[in-house]
CSV table of N, CA and C and ligand atoms in Angstrom, one decimal:
chain,number,residue,atom,x,y,z
A,1,MET,N,-63.5,-138.7,-63.1
A,1,MET,CA,-64.5,-138.3,-64.2
A,1,MET,C,-65.0,-139.6,-64.8
A,2,ALA,N,-66.2,-139.8,-64.9
A,2,ALA,CA,-66.8,-141.0,-65.6
A,2,ALA,C,-66.7,-140.7,-67.1
A,3,LEU,N,-66.9,-141.7,-67.8
A,3,LEU,CA,-66.9,-141.5,-69.3
A,3,LEU,C,-68.3,-141.5,-69.8
A,4,ILE,N,-68.5,-141.1,-71.0
A,4,ILE,CA,-69.8,-141.0,-71.6
A,4,ILE,C,-69.8,-141.5,-73.1
A,5,ILE,N,-70.8,-142.1,-73.5
A,5,ILE,CA,-70.9,-142.5,-74.9
A,5,ILE,C,-71.7,-141.6,-75.7
A,6,THR,N,-71.2,-141.0,-76.8
A,6,THR,CA,-71.9,-140.1,-77.6
A,6,THR,C,-72.7,-140.7,-78.7
A,7,ASP,N,-73.6,-140.0,-79.3
A,7,ASP,CA,-74.5,-140.5,-80.3
A,7,ASP,C,-73.8,-141.0,-81.6
A,8,GLU,N,-72.5,-140.9,-81.6
A,8,GLU,CA,-71.7,-141.4,-82.7
A,8,GLU,C,-71.6,-143.0,-82.6
A,9,CYS,N,-72.0,-143.5,-81.5
A,9,CYS,CA,-71.9,-144.9,-81.2
A,9,CYS,C,-72.6,-145.7,-82.3
A,10,ILE,N,-71.9,-146.7,-82.8
A,10,ILE,CA,-72.5,-147.6,-83.9
A,10,ILE,C,-73.0,-148.9,-83.4
A,11,ASN,N,-73.2,-149.0,-82.0
A,11,ASN,CA,-73.7,-150.2,-81.4
A,11,ASN,C,-72.9,-151.5,-81.8
A,12,CYS,N,-71.6,-151.4,-81.9
A,12,CYS,CA,-70.8,-152.5,-82.3
A,12,CYS,C,-70.7,-153.6,-81.2
A,13,ASP,N,-71.0,-153.2,-79.9
A,13,ASP,CA,-71.1,-154.2,-78.8
A,13,ASP,C,-69.7,-154.5,-78.3
A,14,VAL,N,-68.6,-153.9,-78.8
A,14,VAL,CA,-67.3,-154.4,-78.3
A,14,VAL,C,-67.0,-153.9,-76.9
A,15,CYS,N,-67.4,-152.7,-76.5
A,15,CYS,CA,-67.0,-152.2,-75.3
A,15,CYS,C,-67.6,-152.8,-74.0
A,16,GLU,N,-68.8,-153.3,-74.2
A,16,GLU,CA,-69.6,-153.8,-73.0
A,16,GLU,C,-68.8,-154.9,-72.3
A,17,ALA,N,-68.2,-155.9,-73.1
A,17,ALA,CA,-67.5,-157.0,-72.5
A,17,ALA,C,-66.2,-156.6,-71.9
A,18,GLU,N,-65.7,-155.4,-72.3
A,18,GLU,CA,-64.4,-155.0,-71.8
A,18,GLU,C,-64.4,-154.3,-70.4
A,19,CYS,N,-65.6,-153.9,-70.0
A,19,CYS,CA,-65.7,-153.1,-68.8
A,19,CYS,C,-65.7,-154.0,-67.6
A,20,PRO,N,-64.7,-153.7,-66.7
A,20,PRO,CA,-64.5,-154.6,-65.5
A,20,PRO,C,-65.6,-154.3,-64.4
A,21,ASN,N,-66.3,-153.2,-64.6
A,21,ASN,CA,-67.3,-152.8,-63.6
A,21,ASN,C,-68.7,-153.1,-64.0
A,22,GLY,N,-69.0,-153.6,-65.2
A,22,GLY,CA,-70.3,-153.8,-65.7
A,22,GLY,C,-71.1,-152.5,-65.8
A,23,ALA,N,-70.3,-151.5,-66.2
A,23,ALA,CA,-70.9,-150.1,-66.3
A,23,ALA,C,-71.6,-149.8,-67.6
A,24,ILE,N,-71.3,-150.7,-68.6
A,24,ILE,CA,-71.8,-150.4,-70.0
A,24,ILE,C,-72.9,-151.4,-70.3
A,25,SER,N,-74.0,-150.8,-70.9
A,25,SER,CA,-75.1,-151.7,-71.3
A,25,SER,C,-75.8,-151.0,-72.5
A,26,MET,N,-76.6,-151.7,-73.2
A,26,MET,CA,-77.4,-151.2,-74.3
A,26,MET,C,-78.5,-150.3,-73.7
A,27,GLY,N,-78.7,-149.1,-74.3
A,27,GLY,CA,-79.8,-148.2,-73.9
A,27,GLY,C,-80.9,-148.3,-74.9
A,28,PRO,N,-81.8,-147.4,-74.9
A,28,PRO,CA,-82.9,-147.4,-75.8
A,28,PRO,C,-82.5,-147.4,-77.3
A,29,GLU,N,-81.4,-146.6,-77.6
A,29,GLU,CA,-80.9,-146.5,-79.0
A,29,GLU,C,-79.4,-146.9,-79.1
A,30,ILE,N,-78.6,-146.4,-78.2
A,30,ILE,CA,-77.2,-146.7,-78.2
A,30,ILE,C,-76.7,-147.2,-76.9
A,31,TYR,N,-75.5,-147.6,-76.8
A,31,TYR,CA,-74.9,-148.1,-75.6
A,31,TYR,C,-74.7,-146.8,-74.6
A,32,TRP,N,-74.7,-147.1,-73.3
A,32,TRP,CA,-74.6,-146.0,-72.4
A,32,TRP,C,-73.7,-146.5,-71.2
A,33,ILE,N,-73.2,-145.5,-70.4
A,33,ILE,CA,-72.3,-145.8,-69.3
A,33,ILE,C,-73.0,-145.4,-68.0
A,34,ASP,N,-73.1,-146.3,-67.1
A,34,ASP,CA,-73.7,-145.9,-65.7
A,34,ASP,C,-72.6,-145.2,-65.0
A,35,SER,N,-72.7,-143.9,-64.8
A,35,SER,CA,-71.6,-143.2,-64.1
A,35,SER,C,-71.4,-143.6,-62.7
A,36,ASP,N,-72.4,-144.2,-62.1
A,36,ASP,CA,-72.2,-144.7,-60.7
A,36,ASP,C,-71.3,-146.0,-60.7
A,37,ARG,N,-71.1,-146.6,-61.8
A,37,ARG,CA,-70.2,-147.8,-61.9
A,37,ARG,C,-68.9,-147.6,-62.6
A,38,CYS,N,-68.8,-146.4,-63.3
A,38,CYS,CA,-67.6,-146.2,-64.1
A,38,CYS,C,-66.5,-145.6,-63.2
A,39,THR,N,-65.3,-146.3,-63.1
A,39,THR,CA,-64.2,-145.7,-62.3
A,39,THR,C,-63.1,-145.3,-63.2
A,40,GLU,N,-63.4,-145.1,-64.5
A,40,GLU,CA,-62.3,-144.8,-65.5
A,40,GLU,C,-61.3,-146.0,-65.5
A,41,CYS,N,-61.8,-147.1,-65.0
A,41,CYS,CA,-61.0,-148.4,-64.9
A,41,CYS,C,-60.0,-148.3,-63.8
A,42,VAL,N,-60.1,-147.3,-63.0
A,42,VAL,CA,-59.2,-147.2,-61.8
A,42,VAL,C,-59.4,-148.4,-60.9
A,43,GLY,N,-58.4,-149.0,-60.4
A,43,GLY,CA,-58.5,-150.2,-59.6
A,43,GLY,C,-58.3,-151.5,-60.4
A,44,HIS,N,-58.5,-151.4,-61.7
A,44,HIS,CA,-58.4,-152.5,-62.6
A,44,HIS,C,-57.3,-152.4,-63.7
A,45,PHE,N,-57.3,-151.2,-64.3
A,45,PHE,CA,-56.4,-151.0,-65.5
A,45,PHE,C,-55.8,-149.6,-65.4
A,46,ASP,N,-54.7,-149.4,-66.1
A,46,ASP,CA,-54.1,-148.1,-66.2
A,46,ASP,C,-54.9,-147.1,-67.1
A,47,GLU,N,-55.6,-147.7,-68.1
A,47,GLU,CA,-56.3,-146.9,-69.1
A,47,GLU,C,-57.7,-147.4,-69.2
A,48,PRO,N,-58.7,-146.5,-69.5
A,48,PRO,CA,-60.1,-146.9,-69.7
A,48,PRO,C,-60.2,-147.9,-70.8
A,49,GLN,N,-60.6,-149.1,-70.5
A,49,GLN,CA,-60.6,-150.1,-71.5
A,49,GLN,C,-61.6,-149.9,-72.7
A,50,CYS,N,-62.7,-149.3,-72.4
A,50,CYS,CA,-63.7,-149.0,-73.4
A,50,CYS,C,-63.1,-148.1,-74.5
A,51,ARG,N,-62.4,-147.1,-74.0
A,51,ARG,CA,-61.8,-146.2,-75.0
A,51,ARG,C,-60.8,-146.9,-75.9
A,52,GLN,N,-60.1,-147.9,-75.3
A,52,GLN,CA,-59.1,-148.6,-76.1
A,52,GLN,C,-59.7,-149.3,-77.3
A,53,VAL,N,-60.9,-149.9,-77.1
A,53,VAL,CA,-61.5,-150.8,-78.1
A,53,VAL,C,-62.5,-150.1,-79.0
A,54,CYS,N,-63.0,-148.9,-78.6
A,54,CYS,CA,-64.1,-148.4,-79.4
A,54,CYS,C,-63.6,-148.0,-80.8
A,55,PRO,N,-64.1,-148.5,-81.9
A,55,PRO,CA,-63.6,-148.3,-83.2
A,55,PRO,C,-63.9,-146.9,-83.8
A,56,VAL,N,-64.9,-146.2,-83.2
A,56,VAL,CA,-65.2,-144.9,-83.7
A,56,VAL,C,-64.9,-143.8,-82.7
A,57,ASP,N,-64.2,-144.1,-81.7
A,57,ASP,CA,-63.7,-143.1,-80.7
A,57,ASP,C,-64.8,-142.2,-80.2
A,58,CYS,N,-65.8,-142.8,-79.7
A,58,CYS,CA,-67.0,-142.0,-79.3
A,58,CYS,C,-67.2,-142.1,-77.7
A,59,ILE,N,-66.1,-142.3,-77.0
A,59,ILE,CA,-66.3,-142.4,-75.5
A,59,ILE,C,-65.4,-141.4,-74.8
A,60,PRO,N,-65.8,-140.1,-74.8
A,60,PRO,CA,-64.9,-139.1,-74.2
A,60,PRO,C,-65.2,-139.1,-72.6
A,61,PHE,N,-64.3,-138.4,-71.9
A,61,PHE,CA,-64.5,-138.1,-70.5
A,61,PHE,C,-65.7,-137.1,-70.4
A,62,ASP,N,-66.5,-137.3,-69.4
A,62,ASP,CA,-67.7,-136.5,-69.2
A,62,ASP,C,-67.3,-135.3,-68.3
A,63,PRO,N,-67.3,-134.1,-68.9
A,63,PRO,CA,-66.9,-132.9,-68.1
A,63,PRO,C,-67.8,-132.6,-67.0
A,64,GLU,N,-69.1,-133.1,-67.1
A,64,GLU,CA,-70.1,-132.9,-66.0
A,64,GLU,C,-69.8,-133.7,-64.8
A,65,ARG,N,-68.9,-134.7,-64.9
A,65,ARG,CA,-68.8,-135.7,-63.9
A,65,ARG,C,-67.3,-135.8,-63.5
A,66,ARG,N,-66.8,-134.8,-62.9
A,66,ARG,CA,-65.4,-134.7,-62.5
A,66,ARG,C,-65.2,-135.4,-61.1
A,67,GLU,N,-64.2,-136.4,-61.1
A,67,GLU,CA,-64.0,-137.1,-59.8
A,67,GLU,C,-62.4,-137.2,-59.7
A,68,THR,N,-62.0,-137.1,-58.4
A,68,THR,CA,-60.6,-137.3,-58.2
A,68,THR,C,-60.2,-138.8,-58.2
A,69,HIS,N,-58.9,-139.0,-58.2
A,69,HIS,CA,-58.4,-140.4,-58.2
A,69,HIS,C,-59.0,-141.1,-57.0
A,70,GLU,N,-58.9,-140.4,-55.8
A,70,GLU,CA,-59.4,-141.0,-54.6
A,70,GLU,C,-60.9,-141.3,-54.6
A,71,GLN,N,-61.7,-140.4,-55.2
A,71,GLN,CA,-63.1,-140.7,-55.4
A,71,GLN,C,-63.3,-141.9,-56.2
A,72,LEU,N,-62.5,-142.0,-57.3
A,72,LEU,CA,-62.7,-143.2,-58.2
A,72,LEU,C,-62.3,-144.5,-57.5
A,73,MET,N,-61.2,-144.4,-56.6
A,73,MET,CA,-60.8,-145.5,-55.8
A,73,MET,C,-61.9,-145.9,-54.8
A,74,ASP,N,-62.6,-144.9,-54.2
A,74,ASP,CA,-63.7,-145.2,-53.3
A,74,ASP,C,-64.8,-145.9,-54.0
A,75,LYS,N,-65.1,-145.5,-55.3
A,75,LYS,CA,-66.1,-146.1,-56.1
A,75,LYS,C,-65.7,-147.6,-56.4
A,76,TYR,N,-64.5,-147.7,-56.7
A,76,TYR,CA,-63.9,-149.1,-57.0
A,76,TYR,C,-64.1,-150.0,-55.8
A,77,ARG,N,-63.8,-149.5,-54.6
A,77,ARG,CA,-63.9,-150.3,-53.4
A,77,ARG,C,-65.4,-150.6,-53.1
A,78,ARG,N,-66.2,-149.7,-53.3
A,78,ARG,CA,-67.7,-149.9,-53.1
A,78,ARG,C,-68.2,-151.0,-54.0
A,79,LEU,N,-67.8,-150.9,-55.3
A,79,LEU,CA,-68.2,-151.9,-56.3
A,79,LEU,C,-67.7,-153.3,-55.9
A,80,GLN,N,-66.4,-153.4,-55.4
A,80,GLN,CA,-65.8,-154.6,-55.0
A,80,GLN,C,-66.6,-155.2,-53.8
A,81,ALA,N,-66.9,-154.4,-52.9
A,81,ALA,CA,-67.7,-154.8,-51.7
A,81,ALA,C,-69.0,-155.3,-52.1
A,82,GLU,N,-69.7,-154.6,-53.0
A,82,GLU,CA,-71.0,-155.0,-53.5
A,82,GLU,C,-70.9,-156.4,-54.1
A,83,ALA,N,-69.9,-156.6,-55.0
A,83,ALA,CA,-69.7,-157.8,-55.7
A,83,ALA,C,-69.5,-159.0,-54.7
A,84,ALA,N,-68.7,-158.7,-53.7
A,84,ALA,CA,-68.3,-159.7,-52.7
A,84,ALA,C,-69.6,-160.1,-51.9
A,85,ALA,N,-70.4,-159.1,-51.5
A,85,ALA,CA,-71.6,-159.4,-50.8
A,85,ALA,C,-72.6,-160.2,-51.6
A,86,GLU,N,-72.7,-159.9,-52.9
A,86,GLU,CA,-73.5,-160.6,-53.8
A,86,GLU,C,-73.1,-162.0,-54.0
A,87,ALA,N,-71.8,-162.2,-54.1
A,87,ALA,CA,-71.2,-163.6,-54.2
A,87,ALA,C,-71.5,-164.4,-53.0
A,88,ALA,N,-71.4,-163.7,-51.8
A,88,ALA,CA,-71.6,-164.4,-50.5
A,88,ALA,C,-73.1,-164.8,-50.4
A,89,ALA,N,-74.0,-163.9,-50.9
A,89,ALA,CA,-75.4,-164.2,-50.8
A,89,ALA,C,-75.7,-165.4,-51.7
A,90,VAL,N,-75.2,-165.4,-52.9
A,90,VAL,CA,-75.4,-166.5,-53.8
A,90,VAL,C,-74.9,-167.8,-53.2
A,91,ALA,N,-73.7,-167.8,-52.6
A,91,ALA,CA,-73.1,-169.0,-52.0
A,91,ALA,C,-74.0,-169.5,-50.9
A,92,ALA,N,-74.5,-168.6,-50.1
A,92,ALA,CA,-75.3,-169.0,-49.0
A,92,ALA,C,-76.6,-169.6,-49.5
A,93,ALA,N,-77.2,-169.0,-50.5
A,93,ALA,CA,-78.4,-169.6,-51.1
A,93,ALA,C,-78.2,-171.0,-51.6
A,94,VAL,N,-77.0,-171.2,-52.3
A,94,VAL,CA,-76.7,-172.5,-52.9
A,94,VAL,C,-76.5,-173.5,-51.7
A,95,ALA,N,-75.8,-173.1,-50.7
A,95,ALA,CA,-75.6,-174.0,-49.5
A,95,ALA,C,-76.9,-174.3,-48.9
A,96,ALA,N,-77.8,-173.3,-48.7
A,96,ALA,CA,-79.1,-173.6,-48.1
A,96,ALA,C,-79.9,-174.6,-49.0
A,97,ALA,N,-79.9,-174.4,-50.3
A,97,ALA,CA,-80.6,-175.3,-51.2
A,97,ALA,C,-80.1,-176.7,-51.1
A,98,GLU,N,-78.7,-176.8,-51.0
A,98,GLU,CA,-78.1,-178.1,-51.0
A,98,GLU,C,-78.5,-178.8,-49.6
A,99,ALA,N,-78.5,-178.0,-48.6
A,99,ALA,CA,-78.8,-178.6,-47.3
A,99,ALA,C,-80.2,-179.1,-47.3
A,100,LYS,N,-81.1,-178.3,-47.9
A,100,LYS,CA,-82.5,-178.7,-48.0
A,100,LYS,C,-82.7,-180.0,-48.8
A,101,GLY,N,-82.0,-180.0,-50.0
A,101,GLY,CA,-82.1,-181.1,-50.9
A,101,GLY,C,-81.5,-182.4,-50.2
A,102,GLY,N,-80.4,-182.2,-49.5
A,102,GLY,CA,-79.8,-183.3,-48.9
A,102,GLY,C,-80.5,-183.8,-47.6
A,103,GLY,N,-81.3,-183.0,-47.0
A,103,GLY,CA,-81.9,-183.3,-45.7
A,103,GLY,C,-83.0,-184.2,-45.9
B,201,SF4,FE1,-66.1,-149.4,-67.8
B,201,SF4,FE2,-63.6,-148.5,-67.6
B,201,SF4,FE3,-65.1,-147.7,-69.6
B,201,SF4,FE4,-65.6,-146.8,-67.2
B,201,SF4,S1,-63.7,-146.4,-68.3
B,201,SF4,S2,-67.1,-147.6,-68.6
B,201,SF4,S3,-65.1,-148.6,-65.9
B,201,SF4,S4,-64.4,-149.8,-69.3
B,202,SF4,FE1,-70.6,-147.9,-79.3
B,202,SF4,FE2,-67.9,-147.6,-79.2
B,202,SF4,FE3,-69.1,-149.2,-77.5
B,202,SF4,FE4,-69.0,-149.9,-80.1
B,202,SF4,S1,-67.3,-149.7,-78.7
B,202,SF4,S2,-70.8,-150.0,-78.7
B,202,SF4,S3,-69.2,-147.9,-81.0
B,202,SF4,S4,-69.4,-147.0,-77.6
């Protein structure tokens, strides 16, 4: 189950930095969670980190988005693979730029 931020959010900005998946960002009015990136912190931590730090307790589980532990692990693996591919692409671009500059 992904988590959701309710309109009780006071935009304190604390949760965004705690999310290991980059799932939290500022929306038009309050912060929001991208459910495609939220793994309930599965793969990283035992407990959802955003819920631990929110001072107004406004990050409940989203009943509309039920996922099994295995589904959350699959999402975690997908995000890890995407991050690795992104890092490899950046490294390749840097290497290409260096080769060009050095040539
Ligand atoms: Fe991010 Fe974890 Fe909160 Fe989901 S539960 S939004 S992965 S900090
Ligand atoms: Fe909003 Fe809670 Fe995140 Fe602060 S920690 S920005 S109040 S959801």
